[in-house]
JSON list of C-alpha atoms in Angstrom, two decimals:
[
{"chain": "G", "resi": 329, "resn": "UNK", "atom": "CA", "xyz": [0.00, 0.00, 0.00]},
{"chain": "G", "resi": 330, "resn": "UNK", "atom": "CA", "xyz": [1.28, 3.44, -0.89]},
{"chain": "G", "resi": 331, "resn": "UNK", "atom": "CA", "xyz": [1.67, 6.15, 1.73]},
{"chain": "G", "resi": 332, "resn": "UNK", "atom": "CA", "xyz": [1.86, 9.10, -0.66]},
{"chain": "G", "resi": 333, "resn": "UNK", "atom": "CA", "xyz": [-0.01, 12.26, 0.23]},
{"chain": "G", "resi": 334, "resn": "UNK", "atom": "CA", "xyz": [-2.98, 13.33, -1.86]},
{"chain": "G", "resi": 335, "resn": "UNK", "atom": "CA", "xyz": [-2.40, 17.03, -1.25]},
{"chain": "G", "resi": 336, "resn": "UNK", "atom": "CA", "xyz": [-0.65, 19.05, -3.92]},
{"chain": "G", "resi": 337, "resn": "UNK", "atom": "CA", "xyz": [2.09, 21.62, -3.45]},
{"chain": "G", "resi": 338, "resn": "UNK", "atom": "CA", "xyz": [-0.55, 24.39, -3.55]},
{"chain": "G", "resi": 339, "resn": "UNK", "atom": "CA", "xyz": [-2.47, 23.13, -0.52]},
{"chain": "G", "resi": 340, "resn": "UNK", "atom": "CA", "xyz": [-1.70, 22.62, 3.14]},
{"chain": "G", "resi": 341, "resn": "UNK", "atom": "CA", "xyz": [-2.09, 19.35, 5.01]},
{"chain": "G", "resi": 342, "resn": "UNK", "atom": "CA", "xyz": [-5.76, 20.08, 5.72]},
{"chain": "G", "resi": 343, "resn": "UNK", "atom": "CA", "xyz": [-6.42, 20.97, 2.06]},
{"chain": "G", "resi": 344, "resn": "UNK", "atom": "CA", "xyz": [-6.45, 24.77, 2.43]},
{"chain": "G", "resi": 345, "resn": "UNK", "atom": "CA", "xyz": [-5.02, 26.60, -0.57]},
{"chain": "G", "resi": 346, "resn": "UNK", "atom": "CA", "xyz": [-1.53, 28.11, -0.26]},
{"chain": "G", "resi": 347, "resn": "UNK", "atom": "CA", "xyz": [-1.06, 31.56, -1.80]},
{"chain": "G", "resi": 348, "resn": "UNK", "atom": "CA", "xyz": [1.32, 31.61, -4.78]},
{"chain": "G", "resi": 349, "resn": "UNK", "atom": "CA", "xyz": [4.45, 33.72, -4.28]},
{"chain": "G", "resi": 350, "resn": "UNK", "atom": "CA", "xyz": [5.09, 36.90, -6.24]},
{"chain": "G", "resi": 351, "resn": "UNK", "atom": "CA", "xyz": [8.62, 37.82, -7.34]},
{"chain": "G", "resi": 352, "resn": "UNK", "atom": "CA", "xyz": [10.30, 40.11, -4.79]},
{"chain": "G", "resi": 353, "resn": "UNK", "atom": "CA", "xyz": [7.25, 39.85, -2.49]},
{"chain": "G", "resi": 354, "resn": "UNK", "atom": "CA", "xyz": [6.92, 36.15, -1.73]},
{"chain": "G", "resi": 355, "resn": "UNK", "atom": "CA", "xyz": [3.61, 35.59, 0.04]},
{"chain": "G", "resi": 356, "resn": "UNK", "atom": "CA", "xyz": [3.72, 38.82, 2.08]},
{"chain": "G", "resi": 357, "resn": "UNK", "atom": "CA", "xyz": [0.99, 40.20, -0.18]},
{"chain": "G", "resi": 358, "resn": "UNK", "atom": "CA", "xyz": [-1.62, 38.03, 1.54]},
{"chain": "G", "resi": 359, "resn": "UNK", "atom": "CA", "xyz": [-1.62, 39.74, 4.93]},
{"chain": "G", "resi": 360, "resn": "UNK", "atom": "CA", "xyz": [0.12, 42.98, 3.83]},
{"chain": "G", "resi": 361, "resn": "UNK", "atom": "CA", "xyz": [2.34, 43.22, 6.87]},
{"chain": "G", "resi": 362, "resn": "UNK", "atom": "CA", "xyz": [5.39, 45.38, 7.46]},
{"chain": "G", "resi": 363, "resn": "UNK", "atom": "CA", "xyz": [7.60, 43.34, 5.13]},
{"chain": "G", "resi": 364, "resn": "UNK", "atom": "CA", "xyz": [5.09, 43.83, 2.31]},
{"chain": "G", "resi": 365, "resn": "UNK", "atom": "CA", "xyz": [5.02, 47.61, 2.66]},
{"chain": "G", "resi": 366, "resn": "UNK", "atom": "CA", "xyz": [8.79, 47.78, 2.92]},
{"chain": "G", "resi": 367, "resn": "UNK", "atom": "CA", "xyz": [9.08, 45.82, -0.32]},
{"chain": "G", "resi": 368, "resn": "UNK", "atom": "CA", "xyz": [6.38, 48.00, -1.90]},
{"chain": "G", "resi": 369, "resn": "UNK", "atom": "CA", "xyz": [8.66, 50.97, -1.22]},
{"chain": "G", "resi": 370, "resn": "UNK", "atom": "CA", "xyz": [11.90, 49.34, -2.38]},
{"chain": "G", "resi": 371, "resn": "UNK", "atom": "CA", "xyz": [10.75, 47.51, -5.54]},
{"chain": "G", "resi": 372, "resn": "UNK", "atom": "CA", "xyz": [9.66, 50.65, -7.43]},
{"chain": "G", "resi": 373, "resn": "UNK", "atom": "CA", "xyz": [12.99, 52.28, -6.60]},
{"chain": "G", "resi": 374, "resn": "UNK", "atom": "CA", "xyz": [14.87, 49.27, -7.93]},
{"chain": "G", "resi": 375, "resn": "UNK", "atom": "CA", "xyz": [12.72, 49.17, -11.08]},
{"chain": "G", "resi": 376, "resn": "UNK", "atom": "CA", "xyz": [13.25, 52.89, -11.63]},
{"chain": "G", "resi": 377, "resn": "UNK", "atom": "CA", "xyz": [17.02, 52.52, -11.16]},
{"chain": "G", "resi": 378, "resn": "UNK", "atom": "CA", "xyz": [17.09, 49.59, -13.61]},
{"chain": "G", "resi": 379, "resn": "UNK", "atom": "CA", "xyz": [15.03, 51.59, -16.12]},
{"chain": "G", "resi": 380, "resn": "UNK", "atom": "CA", "xyz": [17.39, 54.55, -15.86]},
{"chain": "G", "resi": 381, "resn": "UNK", "atom": "CA", "xyz": [20.46, 52.33, -16.22]},
{"chain": "G", "resi": 382, "resn": "UNK", "atom": "CA", "xyz": [18.95, 50.60, -19.25]},
{"chain": "G", "resi": 383, "resn": "UNK", "atom": "CA", "xyz": [18.01, 53.89, -20.87]},
{"chain": "G", "resi": 384, "resn": "UNK", "atom": "CA", "xyz": [21.53, 55.17, -20.28]},
{"chain": "G", "resi": 385, "resn": "UNK", "atom": "CA", "xyz": [23.03, 52.07, -21.87]},
{"chain": "G", "resi": 386, "resn": "UNK", "atom": "CA", "xyz": [20.79, 52.46, -24.93]},
{"chain": "G", "resi": 387, "resn": "UNK", "atom": "CA", "xyz": [21.62, 56.17, -25.10]},
{"chain": "G", "resi": 388, "resn": "UNK", "atom": "CA", "xyz": [25.33, 55.35, -25.10]},
{"chain": "G", "resi": 389, "resn": "UNK", "atom": "CA", "xyz": [24.76, 52.82, -27.89]},
{"chain": "G", "resi": 390, "resn": "UNK", "atom": "CA", "xyz": [22.88, 55.33, -30.01]},
{"chain": "G", "resi": 391, "resn": "UNK", "atom": "CA", "xyz": [25.58, 57.94, -29.33]},
{"chain": "G", "resi": 392, "resn": "UNK", "atom": "CA", "xyz": [28.18, 55.47, -30.57]},
{"chain": "G", "resi": 393, "resn": "UNK", "atom": "CA", "xyz": [26.28, 55.02, -33.80]},
{"chain": "G", "resi": 394, "resn": "UNK", "atom": "CA", "xyz": [25.94, 58.80, -34.15]},
{"chain": "G", "resi": 395, "resn": "UNK", "atom": "CA", "xyz": [29.70, 59.22, -33.72]},
{"chain": "G", "resi": 396, "resn": "UNK", "atom": "CA", "xyz": [30.24, 56.84, -36.60]},
{"chain": "G", "resi": 397, "resn": "UNK", "atom": "CA", "xyz": [28.72, 59.44, -38.90]},
{"chain": "G", "resi": 398, "resn": "UNK", "atom": "CA", "xyz": [25.65, 57.47, -39.98]},
{"chain": "G", "resi": 399, "resn": "UNK", "atom": "CA", "xyz": [22.95, 60.09, -39.25]},
{"chain": "G", "resi": 400, "resn": "UNK", "atom": "CA", "xyz": [20.05, 58.29, -41.03]},
{"chain": "G", "resi": 401, "resn": "UNK", "atom": "CA", "xyz": [20.95, 55.10, -39.19]},
{"chain": "G", "resi": 402, "resn": "UNK", "atom": "CA", "xyz": [20.85, 56.95, -35.86]},
{"chain": "G", "resi": 403, "resn": "UNK", "atom": "CA", "xyz": [17.30, 58.10, -36.51]},
{"chain": "G", "resi": 404, "resn": "UNK", "atom": "CA", "xyz": [16.26, 54.64, -37.63]},
{"chain": "G", "resi": 405, "resn": "UNK", "atom": "CA", "xyz": [17.88, 53.05, -34.57]},
{"chain": "G", "resi": 406, "resn": "UNK", "atom": "CA", "xyz": [16.17, 55.52, -32.24]},
{"chain": "G", "resi": 407, "resn": "UNK", "atom": "CA", "xyz": [12.78, 54.79, -33.82]},
{"chain": "G", "resi": 408, "resn": "UNK", "atom": "CA", "xyz": [13.38, 51.04, -33.60]},
{"chain": "G", "resi": 409, "resn": "UNK", "atom": "CA", "xyz": [14.34, 51.27, -29.93]},
{"chain": "G", "resi": 410, "resn": "UNK", "atom": "CA", "xyz": [11.26, 53.37, -29.20]},
{"chain": "G", "resi": 411, "resn": "UNK", "atom": "CA", "xyz": [8.96, 50.97, -31.03]},
{"chain": "G", "resi": 412, "resn": "UNK", "atom": "CA", "xyz": [10.46, 47.91, -29.34]},
{"chain": "G", "resi": 413, "resn": "UNK", "atom": "CA", "xyz": [10.19, 49.58, -25.94]},
{"chain": "G", "resi": 414, "resn": "UNK", "atom": "CA", "xyz": [6.55, 50.49, -26.56]},
{"chain": "G", "resi": 415, "resn": "UNK", "atom": "CA", "xyz": [5.69, 46.96, -27.70]},
{"chain": "G", "resi": 416, "resn": "UNK", "atom": "CA", "xyz": [7.49, 45.35, -24.76]},
{"chain": "G", "resi": 417, "resn": "UNK", "atom": "CA", "xyz": [5.85, 47.80, -22.37]},
{"chain": "G", "resi": 418, "resn": "UNK", "atom": "CA", "xyz": [2.35, 47.07, -23.70]},
{"chain": "G", "resi": 419, "resn": "UNK", "atom": "CA", "xyz": [2.99, 43.35, -23.49]},
{"chain": "G", "resi": 420, "resn": "UNK", "atom": "CA", "xyz": [4.33, 43.59, -19.93]},
{"chain": "G", "resi": 421, "resn": "UNK", "atom": "CA", "xyz": [1.36, 45.72, -18.84]},
{"chain": "G", "resi": 422, "resn": "UNK", "atom": "CA", "xyz": [-1.06, 43.13, -20.19]},
{"chain": "G", "resi": 423, "resn": "UNK", "atom": "CA", "xyz": [0.83, 40.33, -18.43]},
{"chain": "G", "resi": 424, "resn": "UNK", "atom": "CA", "xyz": [0.83, 42.19, -15.11]},
{"chain": "G", "resi": 425, "resn": "UNK", "atom": "CA", "xyz": [-2.82, 43.21, -15.25]},
{"chain": "G", "resi": 426, "resn": "UNK", "atom": "CA", "xyz": [-4.53, 40.31, -17.04]},
{"chain": "G", "resi": 427, "resn": "UNK", "atom": "CA", "xyz": [-2.06, 37.42, -16.92]},
{"chain": "G", "resi": 428, "resn": "UNK", "atom": "CA", "xyz": [0.11, 35.73, -19.50]},
{"chain": "G", "resi": 429, "resn": "UNK", "atom": "CA", "xyz": [-2.77, 33.54, -20.69]},
{"chain": "G", "resi": 430, "resn": "UNK", "atom": "CA", "xyz": [-4.62, 36.63, -21.95]},
{"chain": "G", "resi": 431, "resn": "UNK", "atom": "CA", "xyz": [-1.94, 37.46, -24.54]},
{"chain": "G", "resi": 432, "resn": "UNK", "atom": "CA", "xyz": [-3.13, 37.23, -28.13]},
{"chain": "G", "resi": 433, "resn": "UNK", "atom": "CA", "xyz": [-1.74, 38.17, -31.51]},
{"chain": "G", "resi": 434, "resn": "UNK", "atom": "CA", "xyz": [1.75, 39.62, -31.71]},
{"chain": "G", "resi": 435, "resn": "UNK", "atom": "CA", "xyz": [2.06, 39.90, -27.91]},
{"chain": "G", "resi": 436, "resn": "UNK", "atom": "CA", "xyz": [1.69, 36.14, -27.55]},
{"chain": "G", "resi": 437, "resn": "UNK", "atom": "CA", "xyz": [4.65, 35.44, -29.82]},
{"chain": "G", "resi": 438, "resn": "UNK", "atom": "CA", "xyz": [7.32, 34.30, -27.39]},
{"chain": "G", "resi": 439, "resn": "UNK", "atom": "CA", "xyz": [10.13, 33.01, -29.60]},
{"chain": "G", "resi": 440, "resn": "UNK", "atom": "CA", "xyz": [9.51, 34.83, -32.86]},
{"chain": "G", "resi": 441, "resn": "UNK", "atom": "CA", "xyz": [9.64, 38.26, -31.21]},
{"chain": "G", "resi": 442, "resn": "UNK", "atom": "CA", "xyz": [12.25, 37.46, -28.56]},
{"chain": "G", "resi": 443, "resn": "UNK", "atom": "CA", "xyz": [14.57, 40.07, -30.06]},
{"chain": "G", "resi": 444, "resn": "UNK", "atom": "CA", "xyz": [11.90, 42.74, -29.79]},
{"chain": "G", "resi": 445, "resn": "UNK", "atom": "CA", "xyz": [11.28, 41.87, -26.12]},
{"chain": "G", "resi": 446, "resn": "UNK", "atom": "CA", "xyz": [15.03, 41.94, -25.49]},
{"chain": "G", "resi": 447, "resn": "UNK", "atom": "CA", "xyz": [15.61, 45.29, -27.20]},
{"chain": "G", "resi": 448, "resn": "UNK", "atom": "CA", "xyz": [12.50, 46.78, -25.56]},
{"chain": "G", "resi": 449, "resn": "UNK", "atom": "CA", "xyz": [13.54, 45.92, -22.02]},
{"chain": "G", "resi": 450, "resn": "UNK", "atom": "CA", "xyz": [13.45, 49.60, -21.01]},
{"chain": "G", "resi": 451, "resn": "UNK", "atom": "CA", "xyz": [9.74, 49.79, -21.81]},
{"chain": "G", "resi": 452, "resn": "UNK", "atom": "CA", "xyz": [9.08, 46.60, -19.86]},
{"chain": "G", "resi": 453, "resn": "UNK", "atom": "CA", "xyz": [11.02, 47.94, -16.87]},
{"chain": "G", "resi": 454, "resn": "UNK", "atom": "CA", "xyz": [9.20, 51.27, -17.02]},
{"chain": "G", "resi": 455, "resn": "UNK", "atom": "CA", "xyz": [5.85, 49.47, -16.97]},
{"chain": "G", "resi": 456, "resn": "UNK", "atom": "CA", "xyz": [7.02, 47.30, -14.07]},
{"chain": "G", "resi": 457, "resn": "UNK", "atom": "CA", "xyz": [7.92, 50.50, -12.20]},
{"chain": "G", "resi": 458, "resn": "UNK", "atom": "CA", "xyz": [4.53, 52.08, -12.93]},
{"chain": "G", "resi": 459, "resn": "UNK", "atom": "CA", "xyz": [2.64, 48.95, -11.94]},
{"chain": "G", "resi": 460, "resn": "UNK", "atom": "CA", "xyz": [4.62, 48.57, -8.71]},
{"chain": "G", "resi": 461, "resn": "UNK", "atom": "CA", "xyz": [3.39, 52.02, -7.65]},
{"chain": "G", "resi": 462, "resn": "UNK", "atom": "CA", "xyz": [-0.19, 50.69, -7.70]},
{"chain": "G", "resi": 463, "resn": "UNK", "atom": "CA", "xyz": [0.30, 47.17, -6.31]},
{"chain": "G", "resi": 464, "resn": "UNK", "atom": "CA", "xyz": [2.82, 44.38, -6.20]},
{"chain": "G", "resi": 465, "resn": "UNK", "atom": "CA", "xyz": [3.03, 43.56, -9.92]},
{"chain": "G", "resi": 466, "resn": "UNK", "atom": "CA", "xyz": [0.66, 40.66, -10.55]},
{"chain": "G", "resi": 467, "resn": "UNK", "atom": "CA", "xyz": [-0.93, 40.87, -7.09]},
{"chain": "G", "resi": 468, "resn": "UNK", "atom": "CA", "xyz": [-4.43, 41.59, -8.37]},
{"chain": "G", "resi": 469, "resn": "UNK", "atom": "CA", "xyz": [-4.49, 38.42, -10.46]},
{"chain": "G", "resi": 470, "resn": "UNK", "atom": "CA", "xyz": [-3.01, 36.23, -7.76]},
{"chain": "G", "resi": 471, "resn": "UNK", "atom": "CA", "xyz": [-5.26, 37.70, -5.06]},
{"chain": "G", "resi": 472, "resn": "UNK", "atom": "CA", "xyz": [-8.40, 37.07, -7.14]},
{"chain": "G", "resi": 473, "resn": "UNK", "atom": "CA", "xyz": [-7.37, 33.46, -7.83]},
{"chain": "G", "resi": 474, "resn": "UNK", "atom": "CA", "xyz": [-6.36, 32.86, -4.20]},
{"chain": "G", "resi": 475, "resn": "UNK", "atom": "CA", "xyz": [-9.58, 34.39, -2.84]},
{"chain": "G", "resi": 476, "resn": "UNK", "atom": "CA", "xyz": [-11.63, 32.22, -5.18]},
{"chain": "G", "resi": 477, "resn": "UNK", "atom": "CA", "xyz": [-9.74, 29.07, -4.16]},
{"chain": "G", "resi": 478, "resn": "UNK", "atom": "CA", "xyz": [-10.06, 30.02, -0.49]},
{"chain": "G", "resi": 479, "resn": "UNK", "atom": "CA", "xyz": [-13.83, 30.63, -0.79]},
{"chain": "G", "resi": 480, "resn": "UNK", "atom": "CA", "xyz": [-14.28, 27.29, -2.57]},
{"chain": "G", "resi": 481, "resn": "UNK", "atom": "CA", "xyz": [-12.25, 25.52, 0.13]},
{"chain": "G", "resi": 482, "resn": "UNK", "atom": "CA", "xyz": [-14.30, 27.12, 2.95]},
{"chain": "G", "resi": 483, "resn": "UNK", "atom": "CA", "xyz": [-17.56, 26.26, 1.18]},
{"chain": "G", "resi": 484, "resn": "UNK", "atom": "CA", "xyz": [-16.48, 22.63, 0.71]},
{"chain": "G", "resi": 485, "resn": "UNK", "atom": "CA", "xyz": [-15.25, 22.41, 4.31]},
{"chain": "G", "resi": 486, "resn": "UNK", "atom": "CA", "xyz": [-18.57, 23.75, 5.62]},
{"chain": "G", "resi": 487, "resn": "UNK", "atom": "CA", "xyz": [-20.52, 21.31, 3.44]},
{"chain": "G", "resi": 488, "resn": "UNK", "atom": "CA", "xyz": [-18.33, 18.45, 4.64]},
{"chain": "G", "resi": 489, "resn": "UNK", "atom": "CA", "xyz": [-18.86, 19.43, 8.28]},
{"chain": "G", "resi": 490, "resn": "UNK", "atom": "CA", "xyz": [-22.62, 19.63, 7.68]},
{"chain": "G", "resi": 491, "resn": "UNK", "atom": "CA", "xyz": [-22.67, 16.15, 6.13]},
{"chain": "G", "resi": 492, "resn": "UNK", "atom": "CA", "xyz": [-20.66, 14.75, 9.03]},
{"chain": "G", "resi": 493, "resn": "UNK", "atom": "CA", "xyz": [-23.07, 16.36, 11.51]},
{"chain": "G", "resi": 494, "resn": "UNK", "atom": "CA", "xyz": [-26.07, 14.81, 9.72]},
{"chain": "G", "resi": 495, "resn": "UNK", "atom": "CA", "xyz": [-24.37, 11.40, 9.72]},
{"chain": "G", "resi": 496, "resn": "UNK", "atom": "CA", "xyz": [-23.61, 11.70, 13.43]},
{"chain": "G", "resi": 497, "resn": "UNK", "atom": "CA", "xyz": [-27.20, 12.72, 14.16]},
{"chain": "G", "resi": 498, "resn": "UNK", "atom": "CA", "xyz": [-28.54, 9.71, 12.23]},
{"chain": "G", "resi": 499, "resn": "UNK", "atom": "CA", "xyz": [-26.19, 7.39, 14.14]},
{"chain": "G", "resi": 500, "resn": "UNK", "atom": "CA", "xyz": [-27.39, 8.78, 17.45]},
{"chain": "G", "resi": 501, "resn": "UNK", "atom": "CA", "xyz": [-31.06, 8.45, 16.47]}
]
């Protein structure tokens, strides 16, 4: 006979759902304690610093092309970087607000547009910064899913307790 547990990694021993961790926040988003608010203050600063460093690196790259004397290429490169950043930013916003499963069309292309997502990292970081000012990025999605799982678990637990009470009452009668 096997002694394996029937609970999954997303439930506790009694079957209650476990909240999924969020990058940089872990599971502190559930109770929103001191650690959560400290991280909510630090994460936007880190995202802003990374955005500024990335923008500086791209600026230096464009300046290097400009120094080479290829003026039309500089304009074209600047437009390409702006477009890639806008596309990556829009994609990242949709992922953080609606989830990765909601991506459709060009935003859902993972491998074919990997270069665009790589070049547009500044836009993605800027969106991460903006979203982290509102909530822990992705918290709304995870909180909705966790609250739904938790409500389902409580409803099932109450129904189970009610059935057990009826069985016990029939045994006593």
